[in-house]
Amino acid sequence: RAPWIHVTIICTFSVLSVAARAEFKARNCSEVREACIAKGFGFSHVPHQEIPGTHLRVCLQGNTCCTEEMEDRFGQQSKQDFENLVDEMSHTLRSTFVSRHKRFDEFFLELLENTERSLNDMFMRTYGKPYMQNAEVFENLFAELKRYYTGGNVNLEEMLNDFWSRLLERMFTLLNSQYVITEDYLECISKYTDQLKPFGDVPRKLKAQVTRAFIAARTFVQGLSVGREVAQRVSKVSSTPACIRAVTKMLYCPFCQSMPGVKPCKNYCLNVMKGCLANQADLDPEWNQYIDAMLLVAQRLEGPFNIESVMEPIDVKISEAIMNMQDNSAQVSYRVFQGCGQPKPAGITRSARGVSDVFNARFRPYSPEERPTTAAGTSLDRLVVDIKEKLKDFKKFWSNLPEAMCVEDRVTAGNASEEECWNGHTKGRYFPEVQKDGLTNQVNNPEVGVDITRPDTLIRQQIMALRVMTNKLKNAYNGNDIYFQDSSDEGSGSGSGSGCTEVCPTYMDGTAATEIPVVRADRSGPVDNSAPLCAPSVALPTVLALSALALQRQWR
């Protein structure tokens, strides 16, 4: 019996030896060499057949087609591949924010220019030379509007209040030219502005419309700017050594196993990407709230806060206010005299012509068909419809990034090849469970070693930037502007990234990644409240123009 057993053992070993030699011979490295050449790797040496892999640090150390040089080069390429893939996947996001920010900014700035030009043309036809001599009145008004939009510290509500108050003072003086109106008397008149309502309901309506429309427009463009900066910064990933090891093992260790054509299993890829992009996924909750807030303000822009519908007829609204003052001048003067006393009569050199003769040329009626040239070749409604669709597509962008990357035409073998894909060790099914999104969920990631106690600083800064912007957007949705008292670390930003005059933004293109994009806004608070700020008067030049007009007509 013993000889028989001995012969059986010898035969068994002989069969195993032949099988081993056949397997070793079958796994030559020619296919690997061809794949490396096709990918552009210029290795000095690729083994013709497998060699012992004791020198490998990432891939399996059994028989291998990889030299130490090849594995090192694969690691370098893996870093580049990963970063290029993230860049590619975020390209649409980044380019959309860049282009839409530019479109909205150009539209709003051109809308202001067109409105000013329309007003200028209208006043030129109505008043001629007197207006030309005092055109800086409205130039200053539009300069303040533009300064607010581009990030200046302008309180629109207070500026407009001051405009109407001074317009009342100057028109009262003009309409009562037979009296001596002193500065003290004018100060008394200003106390009665709210009671008198000399301009009718125009100032109240216009103030509410202009304030909330400009707040919404400026904040929305700032929101696009913040989205652009966050997308650009977060997409420039900082690859950790553990991530690069995992990507190398996933993409290039099949080469070492003489299987260069075998792609990774999808769930395997998901675990690698979720580990590498754990910090980016943590941005998602704040990012989603920011997107929702942007969509809310977009609704306001195409509805009650539409700056286009507010600005186009503003010249006619101002003219209506002036005519209201003229029509009610006798009653206004009587009530002022009751409250402030009768002013001293002027000398005989002063004109005492009737009030009705002061203004006899009204502005032409406003025709909706005579709209100014469309700003930036489009309309606000079309811009908003476009951006709303884009914003909706970008929700959950960062948490969906691993899924978007691990698709068949980019990285993986696809769901249909679960038995024919690379699982990190060989060709076969990948069994580990796919991890959830975010940093804390990577504690047991089987593919990537992630230090969950050290969140990425840049990502945390972008989370804070989004949180600040979301707060501003929510206030803008309600027609309110907000002011950040502590600006030592945050600085101020610009609505359009241009027009920095007095309050220069620290958050601009090319700024350091450590800065949080916060925009210095007004102290005005809700539209119906008032909080005085230094708002330059634009009313005085206006009344000078009106005075010149009246005097010219009186001398005719």
Coordinates of C-alpha atoms in Angstrom, one line a residue:
R1 CA 0.0 0.0 0.0
A2 CA 2.8 2.4 0.8
P3 CA 4.4 2.4 -2.7
W4 CA 1.0 3.0 -4.1
I5 CA 0.5 6.1 -1.9
H6 CA 4.0 7.3 -2.8
V7 CA 3.2 7.1 -6.6
T8 CA -0.1 8.9 -6.0
I9 CA 1.7 11.8 -4.2
I10 CA 4.3 12.1 -7.0
C11 CA 1.6 12.2 -9.7
T12 CA -0.4 14.8 -7.8
F13 CA 2.6 17.1 -7.4
S14 CA 3.5 16.6 -11.1
V15 CA -0.1 17.7 -12.1
L16 CA 0.1 20.7 -9.8
S17 CA 3.5 21.6 -11.2
V18 CA 2.4 21.5 -14.8
A19 CA -0.7 23.5 -13.9
A20 CA 1.4 26.1 -12.1
R21 CA 3.8 26.4 -15.1
A22 CA 0.8 26.7 -17.4
E23 CA -0.7 29.5 -15.3
F24 CA 2.7 31.3 -15.0
K25 CA 3.2 31.0 -18.7
A26 CA -0.4 32.2 -19.5
R27 CA 0.2 35.4 -17.3
N28 CA 2.9 37.0 -19.3
C29 CA 3.3 40.8 -19.4
S30 CA 3.0 41.5 -23.1
E31 CA -0.6 42.8 -22.7
V32 CA 0.6 45.1 -19.8
R33 CA 3.4 46.4 -21.9
E34 CA 1.0 47.3 -24.8
A35 CA -1.5 48.9 -22.4
C36 CA 1.3 51.0 -20.8
I37 CA 2.4 52.2 -24.3
A38 CA -1.2 53.0 -25.2
K39 CA -1.5 55.2 -22.1
G40 CA 1.7 57.0 -22.8
F41 CA 3.8 55.6 -20.0
G42 CA 7.5 55.7 -21.0
F43 CA 8.8 53.0 -18.6
S44 CA 12.5 52.1 -19.0
H45 CA 11.6 48.5 -18.4
V46 CA 8.4 46.4 -18.3
P47 CA 9.0 42.7 -17.4
H48 CA 8.3 40.2 -20.3
Q49 CA 6.8 37.9 -17.7
E50 CA 5.8 38.1 -14.1
I51 CA 8.4 38.7 -11.4
P52 CA 8.3 38.4 -7.6
G53 CA 6.5 41.5 -6.2
T54 CA 8.3 42.0 -2.9
H55 CA 9.2 45.5 -3.9
L56 CA 5.6 46.7 -4.2
R57 CA 4.1 49.0 -1.6
V58 CA 0.6 49.5 -2.9
C59 CA -0.3 46.5 -5.2
L60 CA -0.2 42.8 -4.2
Q61 CA 3.3 41.5 -3.6
G62 CA 2.8 38.1 -5.3
N63 CA 3.9 37.5 -8.9
T64 CA 3.6 40.8 -10.7
C65 CA 4.2 42.6 -14.0
C66 CA 5.2 45.8 -12.2
T67 CA 8.6 47.1 -11.3
E68 CA 9.1 49.6 -8.5
E69 CA 9.4 52.4 -11.1
M70 CA 6.1 51.4 -12.6
E71 CA 4.2 51.5 -9.3
D72 CA 5.7 54.9 -8.4
R73 CA 4.7 56.3 -11.8
F74 CA 1.2 54.8 -11.4
G75 CA 0.9 56.6 -8.1
Q76 CA 1.8 59.9 -9.8
Q77 CA -0.7 59.3 -12.6
S78 CA -3.4 58.3 -10.2
K79 CA -3.2 61.7 -8.4
Q80 CA -3.5 63.4 -11.8
D81 CA -6.3 61.2 -13.0
F82 CA -8.3 61.8 -9.8
E83 CA -7.9 65.5 -9.8
N84 CA -8.6 65.7 -13.5
L85 CA -11.8 63.7 -13.0
V86 CA -13.1 66.0 -10.3
D87 CA -12.2 69.0 -12.5
E88 CA -14.1 67.4 -15.4
M89 CA -17.1 66.5 -13.3
S90 CA -17.4 70.0 -11.9
H91 CA -16.7 71.9 -15.1
T92 CA -20.4 72.4 -16.0
L93 CA -21.1 73.6 -12.4
R94 CA -18.2 76.1 -12.4
S95 CA -18.8 77.4 -16.0
T96 CA -22.5 77.9 -15.3
F97 CA -21.8 80.1 -12.2
V98 CA -19.1 82.0 -14.1
S99 CA -21.3 82.7 -17.1
R100 CA -24.6 83.4 -15.3
H101 CA -22.9 85.8 -12.9
K102 CA -21.5 87.7 -15.8
R103 CA -24.8 87.8 -17.6
F104 CA -26.8 89.0 -14.6
D105 CA -24.1 91.6 -13.7
E106 CA -24.0 93.0 -17.2
F107 CA -27.8 93.0 -17.4
F108 CA -28.3 95.0 -14.2
L109 CA -25.5 97.5 -15.0
E110 CA -26.8 98.0 -18.5
L111 CA -30.4 98.4 -17.2
L112 CA -29.2 101.3 -15.0
E113 CA -27.4 102.9 -17.9
N114 CA -30.4 102.5 -20.2
T115 CA -32.8 103.9 -17.6
E116 CA -30.6 106.9 -17.0
R117 CA -30.3 107.5 -20.8
S118 CA -34.1 107.3 -21.1
L119 CA -34.6 109.7 -18.3
N120 CA -32.0 112.1 -19.8
D121 CA -33.7 112.0 -23.2
M122 CA -37.1 112.6 -21.7
F123 CA -36.0 115.6 -19.6
M124 CA -34.0 117.0 -22.5
R125 CA -37.2 117.1 -24.6
T126 CA -39.2 118.6 -21.8
Y127 CA -36.9 121.2 -20.3
G128 CA -34.0 121.6 -22.8
K129 CA -31.2 123.9 -21.7
P130 CA -32.2 124.3 -18.0
Y131 CA -32.0 120.5 -17.6
M132 CA -28.7 120.3 -19.5
Q133 CA -27.2 122.8 -17.1
N134 CA -28.3 120.7 -14.1
A135 CA -28.1 117.2 -15.5
E136 CA -25.7 116.2 -12.7
V137 CA -28.8 115.9 -10.5
F138 CA -29.9 112.6 -11.9
E139 CA -26.3 111.6 -12.7
N140 CA -25.7 111.7 -9.0
L141 CA -28.9 109.7 -8.3
F142 CA -27.9 106.9 -10.7
A143 CA -24.4 107.0 -9.4
E144 CA -25.7 106.3 -6.0
L145 CA -27.9 103.5 -7.3
K146 CA -24.9 102.0 -9.1
R147 CA -22.7 102.4 -6.1
Y148 CA -25.2 100.5 -4.0
Y149 CA -25.4 97.7 -6.6
T150 CA -21.7 97.3 -6.9
G151 CA -21.2 96.9 -3.1
G152 CA -21.1 100.4 -1.8
N153 CA -22.3 101.2 1.7
V154 CA -25.4 103.2 0.5
N155 CA -28.7 103.1 2.5
L156 CA -31.2 103.3 -0.3
E157 CA -34.1 104.0 2.0
E158 CA -32.4 106.9 3.7
M159 CA -31.1 108.3 0.5
L160 CA -34.6 108.3 -1.1
N161 CA -36.1 109.8 2.1
D162 CA -33.6 112.5 2.0
F163 CA -34.3 113.1 -1.7
W164 CA -38.0 113.7 -1.2
S165 CA -37.5 115.8 1.9
R166 CA -35.1 118.2 0.2
L167 CA -37.3 118.2 -2.9
L168 CA -40.2 119.4 -0.7
E169 CA -38.0 122.1 0.8
R170 CA -36.8 123.5 -2.5
M171 CA -40.1 123.3 -4.3
F172 CA -41.8 125.0 -1.4
T173 CA -39.3 127.8 -1.7
L174 CA -39.8 128.0 -5.5
L175 CA -43.6 127.9 -5.2
N176 CA -43.6 130.6 -2.5
S177 CA -41.0 132.9 -4.1
Q178 CA -42.9 135.9 -2.7
Y179 CA -41.6 135.0 0.8
V180 CA -38.2 134.8 2.4
I181 CA -37.6 131.2 3.3
T182 CA -34.8 130.7 5.7
E183 CA -32.8 127.6 6.7
D184 CA -34.6 127.5 10.0
Y185 CA -37.9 127.6 8.2
L186 CA -36.9 124.8 5.9
E187 CA -36.0 122.7 8.9
C188 CA -39.5 123.3 10.3
I189 CA -41.0 122.3 6.9
S190 CA -39.1 119.0 7.0
K191 CA -40.9 118.0 10.2
Y192 CA -44.2 118.1 8.3
T193 CA -43.2 116.0 5.3
D194 CA -45.0 112.8 6.5
Q195 CA -48.1 114.7 7.4
L196 CA -48.3 116.8 4.2
K197 CA -47.5 114.1 1.7
P198 CA -46.9 116.8 -0.9
F199 CA -45.9 114.3 -3.6
G200 CA -48.9 112.0 -3.0
D201 CA -48.2 108.3 -2.6
V202 CA -45.4 108.2 -5.1
P203 CA -42.4 108.5 -2.7
R204 CA -43.7 105.7 -0.5
K205 CA -44.4 103.3 -3.3
L206 CA -41.2 104.2 -5.2
K207 CA -39.1 103.8 -2.1
A208 CA -40.5 100.4 -1.3
Q209 CA -40.1 99.2 -4.9
V210 CA -36.6 100.5 -5.5
T211 CA -35.3 99.4 -2.2
R212 CA -36.5 95.8 -2.3
A213 CA -35.7 95.4 -6.1
F214 CA -32.1 96.6 -5.6
I215 CA -31.6 94.5 -2.5
A216 CA -32.8 91.4 -4.4
A217 CA -30.7 92.2 -7.5
R218 CA -27.5 93.0 -5.6
T219 CA -27.9 90.0 -3.3
F220 CA -28.7 87.6 -6.1
V221 CA -25.6 88.6 -8.1
Q222 CA -23.5 88.3 -4.9
G223 CA -25.0 84.9 -4.4
L224 CA -23.9 83.9 -7.9
S225 CA -20.4 85.2 -7.1
V226 CA -20.2 83.2 -3.9
G227 CA -21.4 80.1 -5.7
R228 CA -18.8 80.6 -8.4
E229 CA -16.0 81.0 -5.9
V230 CA -17.1 78.0 -3.8
A231 CA -17.4 75.8 -6.8
Q232 CA -14.0 76.8 -8.1
R233 CA -12.2 76.3 -4.7
V234 CA -13.9 73.1 -3.7
S235 CA -13.3 71.5 -7.1
K236 CA -9.5 72.0 -6.7
V237 CA -9.2 68.9 -4.5
S238 CA -6.2 68.3 -2.2
S239 CA -5.5 64.6 -2.5
T240 CA -4.3 62.9 0.6
P241 CA -1.7 60.1 0.4
A242 CA -4.3 57.6 1.5
C243 CA -6.6 58.7 -1.2
I244 CA -3.9 58.4 -3.9
R245 CA -2.9 54.9 -2.6
A246 CA -6.6 53.8 -2.9
V247 CA -7.0 55.3 -6.4
T248 CA -3.7 53.7 -7.6
K249 CA -4.8 50.3 -6.2
M250 CA -8.2 50.7 -8.0
L251 CA -7.0 52.0 -11.4
Y252 CA -3.5 50.6 -11.9
C253 CA -2.9 47.5 -9.7
P254 CA -4.8 45.4 -12.3
F255 CA -1.9 46.2 -14.6
C256 CA 0.4 44.5 -12.1
Q257 CA -1.8 41.5 -12.1
S258 CA -1.6 41.3 -15.9
M259 CA -5.2 42.4 -16.2
P260 CA -4.9 46.0 -17.6
G261 CA -8.3 45.8 -19.4
V262 CA -10.3 44.9 -16.2
K263 CA -12.1 47.9 -14.8
P264 CA -13.0 48.5 -11.1
C265 CA -16.3 47.2 -9.7
K266 CA -18.8 50.1 -9.2
N267 CA -19.3 49.7 -5.4
Y268 CA -15.5 49.5 -5.0
C269 CA -15.2 52.7 -6.9
L270 CA -17.9 54.3 -4.8
N271 CA -16.1 53.5 -1.6
V272 CA -12.8 54.9 -2.9
M273 CA -14.4 58.1 -4.1
K274 CA -16.6 58.6 -1.0
G275 CA -13.4 58.3 1.1
C276 CA -11.4 60.7 -1.2
L277 CA -14.3 63.2 -1.4
A278 CA -15.6 62.9 2.2
N279 CA -15.0 66.6 3.0
Q280 CA -16.6 67.8 -0.2
A281 CA -19.8 65.8 0.7
D282 CA -19.9 67.6 4.0
L283 CA -20.5 70.8 2.0
D284 CA -23.8 69.5 0.7
P285 CA -26.2 70.4 3.5
E286 CA -25.2 74.1 3.4
W287 CA -24.9 74.0 -0.4
N288 CA -28.5 72.8 -0.7
Q289 CA -29.8 75.5 1.6
Y290 CA -27.9 78.1 -0.4
I291 CA -29.4 76.8 -3.7
D292 CA -32.9 76.9 -2.1
A293 CA -32.4 80.5 -1.0
M294 CA -31.1 81.4 -4.4
L295 CA -34.3 79.9 -6.0
L296 CA -36.5 81.9 -3.6
V297 CA -34.8 85.2 -4.5
A298 CA -35.1 84.3 -8.2
Q299 CA -38.8 84.0 -7.7
R300 CA -38.8 87.5 -6.3
L301 CA -36.8 88.8 -9.2
E302 CA -39.4 87.6 -11.7
G303 CA -42.3 88.8 -9.4
P304 CA -42.7 91.7 -7.1
F305 CA -39.0 92.6 -6.8
N306 CA -38.4 92.8 -10.6
I307 CA -35.9 95.6 -10.9
E308 CA -36.6 95.9 -14.7
S309 CA -40.2 96.8 -14.1
V310 CA -39.3 99.2 -11.3
M311 CA -36.5 101.1 -13.2
E312 CA -38.0 101.6 -16.6
P313 CA -40.8 104.0 -15.7
I314 CA -39.0 105.7 -12.9
D315 CA -38.7 109.0 -14.8
V316 CA -42.5 109.2 -15.2
K317 CA -43.0 108.4 -11.5
I318 CA -40.7 111.3 -10.5
S319 CA -42.7 113.6 -12.8
E320 CA -46.0 112.4 -11.3
A321 CA -44.7 113.3 -7.9
I322 CA -43.6 116.8 -9.0
M323 CA -47.1 117.4 -10.6
N324 CA -48.7 116.3 -7.4
M325 CA -46.7 118.9 -5.5
Q326 CA -47.7 121.5 -8.0
D327 CA -51.4 120.6 -7.9
N328 CA -51.5 120.7 -4.1
S329 CA -49.1 123.6 -3.5
A330 CA -51.8 126.0 -2.1
Q331 CA -53.0 123.4 0.5
V332 CA -49.4 122.4 1.3
S333 CA -48.3 126.1 1.8
Y334 CA -51.4 126.8 4.0
R335 CA -50.6 123.9 6.3
V336 CA -47.0 124.8 6.5
F337 CA -47.9 128.4 7.4
Q338 CA -50.1 127.0 10.2
G339 CA -47.4 124.9 11.7
C340 CA -44.3 127.0 11.1
G341 CA -45.8 130.5 10.9
Q342 CA -46.1 133.1 8.2
P343 CA -42.7 133.8 6.6
K344 CA -41.6 137.4 5.9
P345 CA -42.6 138.8 2.5
A346 CA -39.8 139.2 0.0
G347 CA -39.0 142.6 -1.7
I348 CA -40.7 143.8 -4.8
T349 CA -37.9 142.2 -6.8
R350 CA -39.2 138.8 -6.0
S351 CA -41.7 137.3 -8.3
A352 CA -45.2 137.0 -7.0
R353 CA -46.8 135.2 -9.8
G354 CA -49.4 132.5 -9.2
V355 CA -48.5 129.0 -8.4
S356 CA -50.2 127.6 -11.4
D357 CA -47.9 129.5 -13.7
V358 CA -44.7 128.1 -12.2
F359 CA -45.0 124.8 -14.0
N360 CA -46.9 124.6 -17.2
A361 CA -45.1 121.8 -19.0
R362 CA -46.0 118.3 -17.9
F363 CA -44.0 115.2 -18.8
R364 CA -45.3 113.3 -21.7
P365 CA -47.5 110.3 -20.7
Y366 CA -45.6 107.0 -20.3
S367 CA -46.3 104.5 -23.1
P368 CA -45.5 100.8 -22.3
E369 CA -44.7 100.4 -26.0
E370 CA -41.8 102.9 -25.7
R371 CA -39.7 100.7 -23.5
P372 CA -35.9 101.3 -23.4
T373 CA -33.6 99.1 -25.4
T374 CA -33.5 95.7 -23.7
A375 CA -30.5 95.5 -21.4
A376 CA -27.7 93.1 -22.4
G377 CA -29.8 91.8 -25.3
T378 CA -32.2 89.9 -23.0
S379 CA -34.8 90.3 -20.3
L380 CA -34.8 89.7 -16.6
D381 CA -37.5 87.1 -16.9
R382 CA -35.5 85.1 -19.5
L383 CA -32.4 85.2 -17.3
V384 CA -34.3 84.0 -14.3
V385 CA -36.0 81.1 -16.0
D386 CA -32.6 80.0 -17.3
I387 CA -30.8 80.2 -13.9
K388 CA -33.6 78.5 -12.0
E389 CA -33.4 75.4 -14.1
K390 CA -29.6 75.3 -13.7
L391 CA -29.8 75.8 -9.9
K392 CA -32.2 73.0 -9.5
D393 CA -29.9 70.6 -11.4
F394 CA -27.0 71.5 -9.0
K395 CA -28.8 70.5 -5.8
K396 CA -26.9 67.7 -3.9
F397 CA -24.0 68.2 -6.3
W398 CA -21.2 67.4 -3.9
S399 CA -22.8 64.3 -2.3
N400 CA -23.7 63.0 -5.8
L401 CA -20.1 63.5 -7.1
P402 CA -18.8 59.9 -6.3
E403 CA -21.8 58.4 -8.1
A404 CA -21.3 60.7 -11.1
M405 CA -17.6 59.7 -11.3
C406 CA -18.1 56.0 -10.9
V407 CA -19.9 55.4 -14.1
E408 CA -19.1 52.9 -16.8
D409 CA -17.8 55.2 -19.5
R410 CA -15.4 56.9 -17.0
V411 CA -14.0 54.5 -14.4
T412 CA -16.0 51.4 -13.7
A413 CA -17.0 48.2 -15.4
G414 CA -20.7 49.0 -14.8
N415 CA -23.4 47.1 -12.9
A416 CA -23.7 44.4 -15.6
S417 CA -20.2 43.1 -14.9
E418 CA -20.2 42.4 -11.2
E419 CA -18.2 39.1 -11.7
E420 CA -15.9 40.5 -14.3
C421 CA -14.6 43.6 -12.5
W422 CA -11.5 44.4 -10.4
N423 CA -12.4 44.2 -6.7
G424 CA -9.0 45.5 -5.4
H425 CA -7.5 42.0 -5.3
T426 CA -8.6 40.1 -8.3
K427 CA -11.3 39.8 -10.9
G428 CA -14.5 39.1 -9.2
R429 CA -17.5 40.4 -7.1
Y430 CA -16.9 43.2 -4.6
F431 CA -18.5 42.4 -1.3
P432 CA -17.9 45.3 1.2
E433 CA -20.8 47.6 1.9
V434 CA -20.8 51.0 0.3
Q435 CA -20.2 53.7 2.9
K436 CA -22.5 56.7 3.5
D437 CA -21.6 60.3 2.5
G438 CA -19.5 62.6 4.6
L439 CA -16.4 62.6 6.8
T440 CA -17.8 60.9 9.9
N441 CA -19.2 58.0 7.9
Q442 CA -15.8 57.1 6.6
V443 CA -14.5 55.7 9.9
N444 CA -14.9 52.1 8.6
N445 CA -14.2 52.8 4.9
P446 CA -12.4 49.6 3.7
E447 CA -10.5 51.3 0.9
V448 CA -9.4 54.7 2.1
G449 CA -7.9 55.6 5.5
V450 CA -9.7 58.8 6.5
D451 CA -8.9 60.8 9.6
I452 CA -12.4 61.9 10.6
T453 CA -11.0 64.1 13.4
R454 CA -9.4 66.6 11.0
P455 CA -11.9 68.3 8.7
D456 CA -10.5 70.1 5.7
T457 CA -10.0 73.8 6.6
L458 CA -10.8 75.1 3.1
I459 CA -14.1 73.2 3.0
R460 CA -15.1 74.5 6.5
Q461 CA -14.4 78.1 5.2
Q462 CA -16.6 77.5 2.2
I463 CA -19.4 76.1 4.4
M464 CA -19.3 79.3 6.4
A465 CA -19.3 81.4 3.2
L466 CA -22.4 79.6 2.1
R467 CA -24.1 80.1 5.5
V468 CA -23.4 83.8 5.4
M469 CA -24.7 84.1 1.9
T470 CA -27.8 82.1 2.6
N471 CA -28.7 84.4 5.5
K472 CA -28.3 87.4 3.2
L473 CA -30.5 85.7 0.5
K474 CA -33.2 84.9 3.1
N475 CA -33.3 88.6 4.2
A476 CA -33.4 89.8 0.5
Y477 CA -36.3 87.5 -0.1
N478 CA -38.2 89.5 2.6
G479 CA -37.0 92.8 1.2
N480 CA -34.4 93.4 3.9
D481 CA -30.8 94.1 3.8
I482 CA -28.4 93.1 6.6
Y483 CA -25.2 94.6 8.0
F484 CA -22.4 92.6 9.6
Q485 CA -21.0 94.5 12.6
D486 CA -17.9 92.3 12.9
S487 CA -16.1 92.8 9.7
S488 CA -12.6 92.3 11.0
D489 CA -12.3 88.8 9.6
E490 CA -14.9 88.8 6.9
G491 CA -14.5 92.0 5.0
S492 CA -17.0 93.2 2.4
G493 CA -17.7 92.1 -1.1
S494 CA -19.0 93.5 -4.3
G495 CA -22.3 92.8 -6.0
S496 CA -20.7 92.8 -9.5
G497 CA -17.0 92.6 -8.6
S498 CA -16.5 96.1 -10.0
G499 CA -17.1 99.7 -9.0
C500 CA -15.3 99.6 -5.7
T501 CA -15.3 103.2 -4.5
E502 CA -15.3 103.7 -0.8
V503 CA -16.0 100.3 0.7
C504 CA -13.5 98.2 -1.2
P505 CA -14.2 94.4 -1.1
T506 CA -11.7 92.0 0.2
Y507 CA -13.5 89.1 -1.5
M508 CA -12.7 89.5 -5.2
D509 CA -11.4 87.3 -7.9
G510 CA -8.0 86.0 -7.0
T511 CA -8.3 86.5 -3.3
A512 CA -6.9 84.2 -0.7
A513 CA -8.9 81.1 -0.1
T514 CA -9.1 81.9 3.6
E515 CA -11.4 84.8 3.1
I516 CA -15.1 84.5 3.7
P517 CA -17.2 86.2 1.1
V518 CA -19.4 88.6 3.0
V519 CA -20.9 91.7 1.6
R520 CA -21.2 94.9 3.7
A521 CA -24.9 95.7 3.4
D522 CA -27.1 98.5 4.7
R523 CA -28.1 99.2 8.2
S524 CA -31.6 99.9 6.9
G525 CA -33.2 96.7 8.1
P526 CA -36.9 96.2 7.0
V527 CA -38.2 98.4 4.3
D528 CA -40.7 100.1 6.6
N529 CA -38.2 101.1 9.2
S530 CA -35.6 103.8 9.0
A531 CA -32.1 104.0 10.5
P532 CA -30.2 107.1 9.4
L533 CA -26.9 106.7 7.7
C534 CA -24.7 109.1 5.8
A535 CA -26.7 109.3 2.6
P536 CA -25.6 112.1 0.2
S537 CA -28.3 114.5 -0.9
V538 CA -29.2 114.3 -4.5
A539 CA -32.3 116.6 -4.2
L540 CA -30.6 120.0 -4.2
P541 CA -29.4 119.9 -7.8
T542 CA -32.8 118.6 -8.8
V543 CA -34.5 121.6 -7.4
L544 CA -32.0 124.0 -8.9
A545 CA -32.9 122.5 -12.2
L546 CA -36.6 123.1 -11.5
S547 CA -35.9 126.7 -10.3
A548 CA -34.0 127.5 -13.4
L549 CA -36.8 126.1 -15.5
A550 CA -39.4 128.2 -13.6
L551 CA -37.4 131.4 -13.8
Q552 CA -36.8 130.9 -17.5
R553 CA -40.5 130.6 -18.1
Q554 CA -41.4 133.6 -15.9
W555 CA -39.1 135.8 -17.9
R556 CA -40.6 134.8 -21.2

